[in-house]
């Protein structure tokens, strides 16, 4: 805001100049009385005039009574000829004192120069402002190199996060306790000659609370917290990232003890020398700078570098060696107890109805991360607000679970009767096969209300958290995936496009079984293909073949075999339990949705029926 007064000043000066110019021209031409040539001739003839001074085309006339008048003549006509033309008495003329003067007054200069000066002035002012603009841009370009690190100071109580805000993650917290101790009282450790880790790498799937935990460490230790995300290092210009790193560490050193947190480290910390494209240079420079900075400060600097990534496998090995990120803290997807605790944390500021049972919510959300659970409760609160409720009820939360998993319901998506029937049988097929096979997760809900891109869905939920899967589970899962397709073929003798996603999933699963897990009997216990990741897309798009053409053919055959086997299993179940299939489909057509209890009741011989 220093610009404003300056700009005002410039405008003011220009304004003053204009005003003074105006007054100059106006006042001087009006001060003495003006007369025309004819009256001047008259006055000369009557001998009233004593002298005439010629200044350019102005005639300043002094009368006998002492007053002055002004007249104007044509510029290139002399006074003599003029007066002669008007037949002035030559005698009278002789008595007249005529002087010619150069107009040297300010007015003359201003009047002659101004027409030339004004354009220059305008251009000059214009250029001046242009320069300023460019300078501004320049200094902004220089700002580029400064880190955009966000700082959370210990004084900032509102943004302070402590371990209380992080539910579960017991092991991770224990690991980090040591770091906090050190930041609080470094002397204790240093006097014993202990080497405190410089870098801690938080590893975990997205949404498992890595960023949250890092901030909580800063909050617990009560030290400043500088955070920057890996992607912020990577800019258009080579060298910018490196200078940002330098700046970040400079800031940190001024504020030690403190924590430097680099989020999404994989964005810069990938294995060097892999992949293609120009941005590599920039990334490598940035990474090198990080390595240099981490080596550059010794333990007594009291800076702890934390970083988070969900891909530790692709990080450059130089980052992981001792003296850099030598501590690893792994954050797993929360188990049922942790989920309940996380739900409790996020329910703190939400009024819950008496019927809400967070334990049951935790049971129904296996695989959810902390971020998912946060999102779930938020969705539930929005739903409750939209229904004008004052409290969040259990139904709101349960409905939101599906929304979080599958996307919002598309009630407006209206199926024709035929489509409805096909979808109902398709989903009933999935559900029936899932219910009939031993190694599958229980069916939680079957529905033909479309959600996201799916026309209908069968929601299965594991009873407990699983971190491992067996071959038998995969084989059964394949049959479940293909059950929709098989049912359509069995019942209608025709196929719809609704099964295409199932087929894709099934093919992928079969391929993984063979190529990654070595679960095929014919091809044996080995993996096929080395997957390499390309930088920009961040997805597997490139697979290095480490097997022959012949094996590739075998793999294809094996995939087909798995799929055919699964279809056979599904078909057997569908034909054998056709009555159940029809029942489920009929209920779906009538009510659109079947919940778990109702679904289970179809399969347990109800004692009530016998009584009826
Ligand atoms: P990450 O950095 O691992 O992707 P975040 O730390 O950004 O995940 O977590 C996202 C959000 O999820 C957090 O803001 C928080 O609301 C919620 N969350 C994740 N884990 C937990 C946890 N253990 N306790 C409480 N909330 C959590
Ligand atoms: Mg994060
Ligand atoms: Zn399907």
XYZ file of C-alpha atoms and ligand atoms in Angstrom:
641
model
C 0.000 0.000 0.000
C 2.965 2.300 -0.471
C 1.824 2.860 -4.018
C -1.201 4.927 -3.224
C 0.398 8.104 -1.814
C 2.928 8.149 -4.639
C 0.301 7.857 -7.249
C -1.726 10.581 -5.565
C 1.299 12.846 -5.553
C 1.898 12.407 -9.252
C -1.713 13.116 -10.084
C -1.662 16.163 -7.860
C 1.407 17.607 -9.548
C -0.080 17.131 -12.994
C -3.294 18.750 -11.832
C -1.459 21.747 -10.386
C 0.522 22.199 -13.568
C -2.619 22.263 -15.659
C -4.339 24.697 -13.336
C -1.409 27.122 -13.280
C -1.146 26.978 -17.058
C -4.761 27.834 -17.415
C -4.630 30.707 -15.034
C -1.496 31.964 -16.770
C -3.082 32.141 -20.207
C -6.421 33.355 -18.982
C -5.273 36.036 -16.563
C -2.621 37.638 -18.772
C -4.927 38.024 -21.748
C -7.567 39.644 -19.683
C -5.798 41.959 -17.301
C -5.427 45.052 -19.519
C -8.528 46.172 -21.372
C -8.556 45.093 -24.990
C -9.454 47.209 -27.930
C -9.769 46.462 -31.594
C -7.604 47.941 -34.306
C -10.225 50.443 -35.430
C -10.569 52.056 -32.012
C -6.785 52.085 -31.747
C -6.609 53.984 -35.035
C -9.233 56.363 -33.661
C -7.228 56.929 -30.516
C -4.037 57.618 -32.486
C -5.828 60.084 -34.682
C -7.063 61.909 -31.613
C -3.482 61.899 -30.247
C -4.476 60.064 -27.120
C -1.700 57.475 -27.461
C 1.812 58.058 -26.211
C 3.510 54.737 -26.998
C 2.946 51.314 -28.492
C 5.010 48.317 -27.601
C 4.892 45.441 -30.057
C 5.361 42.079 -28.498
C 4.919 39.511 -31.208
C 1.365 40.028 -32.404
C 0.297 41.916 -29.352
C 0.224 45.671 -29.196
C 0.503 47.149 -25.740
C -0.868 50.622 -25.989
C -0.093 53.289 -23.352
C -2.526 56.174 -23.355
C -1.910 59.764 -22.329
C -3.888 59.249 -19.137
C -1.442 56.479 -18.202
C -3.722 53.506 -18.692
C -2.696 50.569 -20.865
C -4.755 48.764 -23.442
C -4.022 45.796 -25.542
C -4.761 45.088 -29.168
C -3.901 42.201 -31.410
C -2.690 42.341 -34.953
C -2.017 39.711 -37.547
C 1.280 38.045 -36.887
C 3.076 38.763 -40.146
C 1.869 42.272 -40.803
C 3.982 45.172 -39.591
C 2.393 47.904 -37.523
C 3.487 50.527 -40.047
C 1.652 48.962 -42.963
C -1.293 48.267 -40.816
C -1.653 51.869 -39.697
C -0.984 53.109 -43.196
C -3.743 50.928 -44.498
C -6.064 52.529 -42.013
C -5.025 55.975 -43.230
C -3.556 57.177 -39.951
C -2.331 60.720 -40.016
C 1.496 60.433 -40.571
C 1.999 63.509 -38.326
C 0.337 61.791 -35.443
C 2.384 58.716 -36.085
C 5.600 60.618 -35.688
C 4.599 61.678 -32.225
C 4.061 58.037 -31.345
C 6.786 56.094 -29.663
C 6.897 52.578 -31.057
C 9.107 49.906 -29.569
C 9.434 46.297 -30.628
C 10.109 43.785 -27.885
C 10.880 40.113 -27.927
C 8.379 38.167 -25.927
C 10.659 36.549 -23.373
C 8.084 36.074 -20.718
C 7.282 32.748 -19.178
C 4.032 32.863 -20.949
C 5.725 32.859 -24.331
C 7.840 29.862 -23.503
C 5.016 27.958 -22.013
C 2.756 28.682 -24.914
C 5.268 27.684 -27.535
C 6.762 24.710 -25.754
C 3.712 23.202 -24.206
C 2.249 21.754 -27.397
C 5.475 19.805 -27.805
C 5.905 18.978 -24.179
C 2.478 17.589 -23.443
C 2.826 14.449 -25.568
C 6.261 13.838 -24.094
C 4.927 14.281 -20.623
C 2.121 11.875 -21.268
C 4.500 9.298 -22.705
C 6.886 9.780 -19.828
C 4.191 9.286 -17.229
C 2.963 6.264 -19.096
C 6.433 4.748 -19.217
C 6.934 5.517 -15.574
C 3.866 3.556 -14.601
C 4.786 0.748 -16.947
C 8.176 0.464 -15.345
C 6.658 0.288 -11.956
C 4.356 -2.473 -13.041
C 7.193 -4.473 -14.516
C 9.241 -3.945 -11.420
C 6.397 -5.258 -9.343
C 6.250 -8.358 -11.482
C 9.987 -8.730 -11.183
C 9.999 -8.668 -7.476
C 7.120 -11.097 -7.481
C 9.175 -13.401 -9.672
C 11.910 -13.186 -7.109
C 9.473 -14.096 -4.365
C 9.087 -17.346 -6.237
C 12.156 -18.750 -4.659
C 10.823 -18.243 -1.181
C 9.149 -21.192 0.341
C 5.439 -21.015 0.733
C 5.724 -22.878 3.968
C 2.808 -22.418 6.288
C 3.758 -21.863 9.833
C 1.833 -22.828 12.887
C 3.292 -21.227 15.963
C 2.776 -22.527 19.469
C 0.948 -19.316 20.277
C -1.700 -20.137 17.725
C -4.040 -21.996 20.051
C -6.896 -22.183 17.611
C -4.978 -24.244 15.058
C -3.195 -26.269 17.656
C -3.659 -29.987 17.320
C -2.594 -32.429 19.974
C -2.614 -36.178 20.384
C -6.122 -35.847 21.762
C -7.305 -35.022 18.265
C -5.717 -38.132 16.846
C -7.674 -41.206 17.784
C -6.167 -44.656 17.712
C -2.755 -44.980 16.067
C -1.288 -46.108 19.376
C 2.021 -47.457 18.055
C 2.622 -44.399 15.921
C 2.058 -42.127 18.876
C 4.454 -44.130 21.023
C 7.154 -43.847 18.377
C 6.668 -40.117 18.164
C 6.651 -39.637 21.920
C 10.437 -39.782 21.804
C 10.628 -36.984 19.276
C 8.382 -34.833 21.412
C 10.546 -35.452 24.469
C 13.564 -34.392 22.510
C 12.006 -31.212 21.228
C 10.879 -30.333 24.726
C 14.191 -30.913 26.449
C 16.988 -31.554 23.996
C 19.711 -31.122 26.606
C 18.768 -34.299 28.380
C 19.480 -36.319 25.259
C 22.483 -34.396 24.040
C 24.319 -34.611 27.347
C 24.201 -38.389 27.047
C 25.555 -38.233 23.548
C 22.398 -39.682 22.098
C 21.806 -39.112 18.444
C 18.244 -38.132 17.847
C 16.773 -38.981 14.489
C 16.780 -36.098 12.086
C 14.005 -37.328 9.942
C 10.795 -39.220 10.554
C 8.889 -40.632 7.654
C 5.187 -41.141 8.162
C 3.929 -43.873 5.895
C 0.322 -44.757 5.301
C -2.531 -44.848 2.830
C -4.204 -41.543 1.987
C -6.487 -40.334 4.739
C -4.922 -42.354 7.538
C -3.962 -39.193 9.401
C -0.328 -38.577 8.481
C -0.674 -34.827 8.169
C -2.792 -34.737 11.280
C -0.276 -36.690 13.310
C 2.631 -34.499 12.232
C 0.761 -31.420 13.360
C -0.138 -33.109 16.603
C 3.548 -33.726 17.305
C 4.239 -30.020 16.915
C 1.265 -29.232 19.129
C 2.405 -31.636 21.825
C 5.982 -30.401 21.773
C 4.819 -26.803 21.641
C 7.242 -25.831 18.914
C 6.727 -24.001 15.596
C 5.649 -26.170 12.722
C 6.613 -25.405 9.144
C 4.746 -27.399 6.589
C 5.024 -27.531 2.865
C 3.678 -29.993 0.391
C 5.947 -31.795 -2.028
C 3.991 -30.606 -5.001
C 4.626 -27.001 -3.987
C 8.312 -27.509 -4.604
C 7.776 -28.409 -8.184
C 7.350 -25.355 -10.336
C 7.754 -24.404 -13.905
C 11.301 -23.169 -13.553
C 14.258 -25.297 -12.782
C 15.887 -24.325 -9.534
C 12.840 -22.808 -7.903
C 12.135 -25.906 -5.847
C 15.713 -26.047 -4.636
C 15.671 -22.431 -3.568
C 12.409 -23.001 -1.774
C 13.963 -25.840 0.151
C 16.884 -23.596 1.074
C 14.525 -20.882 2.219
C 12.420 -23.312 4.222
C 15.410 -24.583 6.140
C 16.742 -21.082 6.666
C 13.453 -20.122 8.244
C 13.453 -23.259 10.335
C 16.958 -22.630 11.642
C 15.933 -19.184 12.793
C 13.050 -20.716 14.715
C 14.612 -23.830 16.178
C 13.654 -25.977 17.952
C 10.962 -26.677 15.429
C 9.490 -29.200 13.085
C 9.782 -29.043 9.330
C 7.071 -31.082 7.698
C 7.170 -32.094 4.068
C 3.860 -33.501 3.003
C 3.508 -35.775 -0.010
C 7.230 -36.318 -0.154
C 6.880 -38.721 -3.068
C 6.132 -35.784 -5.345
C 9.787 -34.780 -5.153
C 11.442 -37.739 -3.548
C 10.969 -40.321 -6.235
C 13.790 -42.519 -7.292
C 16.065 -40.371 -9.366
C 16.897 -41.156 -12.929
C 13.614 -42.880 -13.673
C 10.925 -41.811 -16.051
C 10.941 -39.180 -18.701
C 10.189 -35.534 -19.239
C 11.778 -32.217 -18.446
C 10.418 -31.802 -14.966
C 12.859 -34.449 -13.851
C 15.705 -32.032 -13.692
C 13.749 -29.817 -11.413
C 12.711 -32.675 -9.189
C 16.228 -33.982 -8.904
C 17.602 -30.591 -8.005
C 14.949 -30.158 -5.371
C 15.604 -33.582 -3.966
C 19.332 -32.980 -3.916
C 18.759 -29.764 -2.057
C 16.682 -31.576 0.538
C 19.470 -34.091 0.991
C 22.050 -31.336 1.290
C 19.987 -29.421 3.834
C 19.356 -32.511 5.900
C 23.078 -33.215 6.003
C 23.819 -29.577 6.622
C 22.473 -29.218 10.106
C 23.785 -31.159 12.999
C 21.920 -32.567 15.888
C 22.356 -29.478 17.993
C 20.250 -27.456 15.589
C 17.158 -29.049 17.107
C 15.231 -29.314 13.912
C 13.269 -32.431 13.225
C 12.226 -33.085 9.694
C 9.024 -35.020 9.272
C 7.686 -36.178 5.972
C 4.635 -38.067 4.838
C 4.137 -40.345 1.908
C 1.814 -43.057 0.771
C 4.412 -44.548 -1.533
C 7.540 -45.336 0.458
C 8.476 -47.919 -2.147
C 9.190 -45.338 -4.807
C 11.241 -42.981 -2.656
C 14.839 -42.413 -3.521
C 17.054 -44.609 -1.413
C 19.277 -41.696 -0.507
C 16.370 -40.226 1.441
C 16.011 -43.290 3.583
C 19.533 -43.900 4.713
C 20.586 -43.201 8.318
C 20.980 -39.527 9.066
C 18.050 -38.612 6.902
C 14.619 -40.177 7.145
C 15.813 -43.044 9.224
C 12.704 -43.443 11.330
C 9.619 -44.841 9.807
C 6.228 -44.594 11.434
C 3.566 -46.654 9.733
C -0.057 -45.660 9.938
C -2.423 -48.495 9.130
C -6.040 -48.289 8.188
C -7.804 -48.106 11.550
C -9.216 -51.288 13.084
C -12.649 -51.422 14.609
C -11.613 -49.952 17.962
C -9.702 -47.161 16.320
C -12.616 -46.443 14.032
C -14.890 -46.078 16.996
C -12.394 -43.741 18.647
C -12.038 -41.673 15.483
C -15.792 -41.437 15.185
C -15.930 -40.215 18.756
C -13.362 -37.526 18.010
C -15.315 -36.257 15.063
C -18.676 -36.543 16.810
C -17.490 -34.128 19.503
C -19.056 -31.088 17.964
C -22.084 -32.789 16.478
C -25.262 -33.294 18.492
C -26.048 -36.982 18.253
C -29.475 -38.489 18.848
C -29.820 -41.094 21.593
C -30.154 -43.944 19.097
C -26.682 -43.405 17.618
C -24.345 -46.247 18.387
C -20.868 -45.437 17.159
C -19.672 -48.957 17.825
C -22.193 -50.238 15.310
C -21.103 -47.595 12.830
C -17.525 -48.737 13.317
C -18.631 -52.321 12.681
C -20.162 -51.360 9.412
C -17.248 -49.381 8.086
C -14.331 -51.763 7.649
C -11.661 -50.361 5.401
C -12.668 -46.777 6.104
C -9.787 -44.448 6.864
C -9.881 -41.565 9.315
C -10.650 -39.192 6.468
C -13.531 -41.406 5.300
C -14.993 -41.501 8.810
C -14.711 -37.745 9.131
C -16.429 -37.403 5.796
C -19.097 -39.910 6.845
C -20.110 -37.957 9.936
C -20.069 -34.753 7.950
C -22.377 -36.218 5.320
C -24.670 -37.467 8.079
C -24.809 -33.997 9.614
C -25.623 -32.465 6.241
C -28.359 -35.016 5.705
C -29.822 -34.282 9.140
C -29.729 -30.549 8.495
C -31.475 -30.985 5.189
C -34.250 -32.840 6.949
C -34.472 -30.011 9.465
C -33.493 -32.242 12.353
C -31.712 -30.855 15.378
C -29.742 -34.037 16.005
C -27.876 -36.485 13.842
C -29.677 -39.817 13.941
C -28.454 -43.328 13.291
C -30.316 -43.541 9.985
C -28.502 -40.469 8.735
C -25.175 -42.086 9.474
C -26.118 -45.449 7.967
C -27.406 -43.819 4.816
C -24.231 -41.849 4.527
C -22.091 -44.987 4.636
C -23.374 -46.023 1.237
C -23.052 -42.524 -0.050
C -19.408 -42.437 0.952
C -18.749 -45.848 -0.609
C -20.751 -45.652 -3.783
C -21.533 -42.022 -4.439
C -24.883 -40.260 -4.100
C -28.178 -41.933 -4.958
C -29.563 -41.060 -8.308
C -33.260 -41.125 -7.635
C -33.999 -39.247 -10.824
C -32.452 -42.003 -12.858
C -35.598 -43.841 -13.855
C -35.339 -47.334 -15.207
C -37.863 -48.767 -17.608
C -39.739 -51.870 -16.413
C -37.549 -54.079 -18.507
C -34.349 -52.454 -17.238
C -35.609 -52.740 -13.708
C -36.228 -56.436 -14.119
C -32.809 -57.052 -15.627
C -31.124 -55.043 -12.863
C -33.117 -56.827 -10.161
C -32.085 -60.255 -11.421
C -28.530 -59.130 -11.971
C -28.155 -57.921 -8.392
C -30.092 -60.875 -7.010
C -27.579 -63.092 -8.814
C -24.623 -61.350 -7.140
C -26.315 -61.563 -3.762
C -27.368 -65.202 -4.079
C -23.924 -66.403 -5.150
C -22.271 -64.350 -2.422
C -24.647 -65.885 0.133
C -24.084 -69.416 -1.159
C -20.294 -69.558 -1.314
C -18.337 -70.182 1.892
C -15.459 -67.704 1.514
C -17.277 -64.485 0.868
C -18.237 -61.515 2.987
C -21.850 -61.352 4.153
C -24.300 -59.371 2.046
C -25.258 -56.166 3.797
C -27.606 -54.665 1.328
C -28.922 -55.248 -2.156
C -30.442 -52.417 -4.104
C -31.547 -51.403 -7.556
C -31.439 -47.705 -6.770
C -28.664 -46.389 -8.925
C -25.747 -44.767 -7.247
C -22.822 -43.136 -8.935
C -22.423 -44.942 -12.204
C -23.885 -48.275 -11.089
C -27.479 -49.175 -11.935
C -27.744 -51.216 -8.760
C -25.424 -52.610 -6.164
C -24.826 -55.453 -3.794
C -22.984 -54.286 -0.742
C -20.850 -56.824 1.027
C -19.062 -56.143 4.264
C -16.391 -58.215 5.939
C -17.235 -59.248 9.486
C -13.794 -58.337 10.695
C -10.888 -56.341 9.394
C -8.768 -58.296 7.034
C -5.290 -57.555 5.921
C -4.739 -60.781 4.050
C -6.684 -62.663 1.461
C -6.540 -66.295 0.439
C -6.833 -68.012 -2.869
C -10.185 -69.535 -1.907
C -11.546 -66.060 -1.198
C -10.398 -64.792 -4.541
C -11.934 -67.728 -6.386
C -15.283 -67.185 -4.665
C -15.042 -63.447 -5.257
C -14.579 -64.101 -8.954
C -17.778 -66.154 -9.007
C -19.650 -63.370 -7.211
C -18.365 -60.762 -9.645
C -19.480 -62.831 -12.612
C -22.814 -63.852 -11.092
C -24.667 -60.818 -12.451
C -23.581 -61.526 -15.979
C -24.365 -65.233 -15.652
C -27.819 -64.568 -14.242
C -28.734 -62.265 -17.088
C -27.712 -64.926 -19.561
C -29.560 -67.716 -17.727
C -32.796 -65.834 -17.140
C -33.136 -63.619 -20.186
C -30.925 -65.422 -22.669
C -29.507 -62.022 -23.458
C -26.839 -59.726 -22.013
C -26.912 -56.085 -21.020
C -24.140 -53.541 -20.811
C -24.706 -53.340 -17.059
C -22.273 -56.188 -16.503
C -19.325 -54.669 -18.307
C -17.779 -53.230 -15.170
C -18.114 -56.583 -13.401
C -16.316 -58.263 -16.273
C -13.514 -55.768 -16.152
C -13.082 -56.224 -12.413
C -13.168 -59.995 -12.777
C -10.564 -60.023 -15.517
C -8.315 -57.786 -13.480
C -8.696 -59.959 -10.423
C -7.902 -63.112 -12.400
C -4.839 -61.456 -13.881
C -3.604 -60.402 -10.458
C -4.137 -63.916 -9.130
C -1.834 -65.310 -11.756
C 0.680 -62.571 -12.290
C 1.144 -61.037 -8.876
C 0.099 -63.611 -6.331
C 1.326 -66.743 -8.076
C -1.944 -68.549 -7.332
C -2.287 -70.380 -10.595
C -1.585 -74.109 -10.554
C -0.263 -74.283 -14.092
C 1.963 -71.229 -14.034
C 3.175 -71.706 -10.530
C 4.531 -69.591 -7.756
C 6.214 -66.757 -9.533
C 5.341 -63.256 -10.556
C 5.126 -62.033 -14.068
C 6.037 -58.568 -15.204
C 7.923 -55.844 -13.446
C 5.739 -52.862 -12.889
C 7.274 -49.506 -13.308
C 5.712 -46.247 -12.516
C 5.884 -43.216 -14.710
C 6.220 -39.897 -13.027
C 3.443 -37.787 -14.446
C 0.575 -40.167 -14.405
C 1.494 -41.722 -11.139
C -0.184 -44.887 -12.266
C 1.029 -48.129 -13.602
C 1.066 -47.712 -17.301
C 4.172 -49.494 -18.124
C 4.892 -53.082 -17.537
C 8.189 -54.634 -18.217
C 7.812 -58.080 -19.582
C 10.083 -60.547 -17.974
C 8.458 -63.526 -19.621
C 8.253 -64.923 -23.102
C 5.527 -64.701 -25.704
C 4.689 -68.292 -24.996
C 4.104 -67.581 -21.334
C 1.972 -64.573 -22.283
C -0.258 -66.931 -24.200
C -0.406 -69.265 -21.236
C -1.384 -66.385 -18.971
C -4.203 -65.448 -21.286
C -5.422 -69.020 -21.320
C -5.168 -69.223 -17.574
C -7.196 -66.049 -17.121
C -9.918 -67.495 -19.300
C -9.816 -70.708 -17.318
C -10.301 -68.885 -14.030
C -13.181 -66.932 -15.483
C -14.868 -69.930 -17.012
C -14.551 -71.793 -13.723
C -16.146 -68.892 -11.893
C -19.008 -68.676 -14.368
C -19.610 -72.390 -13.978
C -19.791 -72.075 -10.208
C -22.160 -69.140 -10.483
C -24.399 -70.893 -12.989
C -24.695 -73.988 -10.814
C -25.796 -71.940 -7.838
C -28.274 -69.931 -9.869
C -29.945 -72.945 -11.419
C -29.981 -74.932 -8.212
C -31.468 -72.127 -6.125
C -33.626 -70.542 -8.756
C -36.492 -70.149 -6.264
C -34.340 -67.976 -3.992
C -33.163 -65.945 -6.937
C -36.743 -65.262 -7.982
C -37.663 -64.308 -4.415
C -34.851 -61.814 -4.069
C -35.546 -60.317 -7.488
C -39.250 -60.016 -6.698
C -38.562 -58.155 -3.454
C -36.122 -55.882 -5.240
C -38.697 -55.081 -7.908
C -41.228 -54.275 -5.258
C -39.128 -52.400 -2.683
C -35.937 -51.589 -4.596
C -33.786 -52.342 -1.557
C -33.258 -55.301 0.737
C -31.396 -54.914 3.997
C -29.280 -57.606 5.517
C -31.840 -58.957 7.997
C -34.548 -59.390 5.438
C -32.121 -60.979 3.047
C -30.899 -63.450 5.664
C -34.454 -64.328 6.611
C -35.025 -65.658 3.108
C -32.388 -68.299 3.702
C -33.213 -69.433 7.213
C -36.295 -71.606 7.429
C -38.614 -69.366 9.414
C -40.382 -71.155 12.296
C -43.221 -68.661 11.959
C -44.026 -70.100 8.537
C -44.502 -73.582 9.934
C -47.020 -72.222 12.374
C -48.988 -70.473 9.682
P -3.247 -38.073 5.221
O -2.338 -36.924 5.379
O -2.731 -39.343 5.794
O -3.751 -38.278 3.833
P -4.853 -36.498 6.934
O -3.938 -36.406 8.078
O -4.918 -35.336 6.047
O -4.546 -37.777 6.077
O -6.284 -36.868 7.475
C -7.436 -36.378 6.903
C -8.483 -36.193 7.941
O -8.939 -37.438 8.433
C -8.009 -35.442 9.129
O -8.168 -34.074 8.962
C -8.901 -35.958 10.239
O -10.098 -35.212 10.277
C -9.238 -37.342 9.796
N -8.435 -38.335 10.517
C -7.543 -39.178 9.975
N -7.015 -39.986 10.909
C -7.552 -39.627 12.079
C -7.391 -40.076 13.421
N -6.563 -41.076 13.748
N -8.127 -39.478 14.371
C -8.959 -38.479 14.067
N -9.145 -38.011 12.841
C -8.468 -38.564 11.830
Mg -1.857 -35.542 4.000
Zn -22.958 -56.414 -11.309
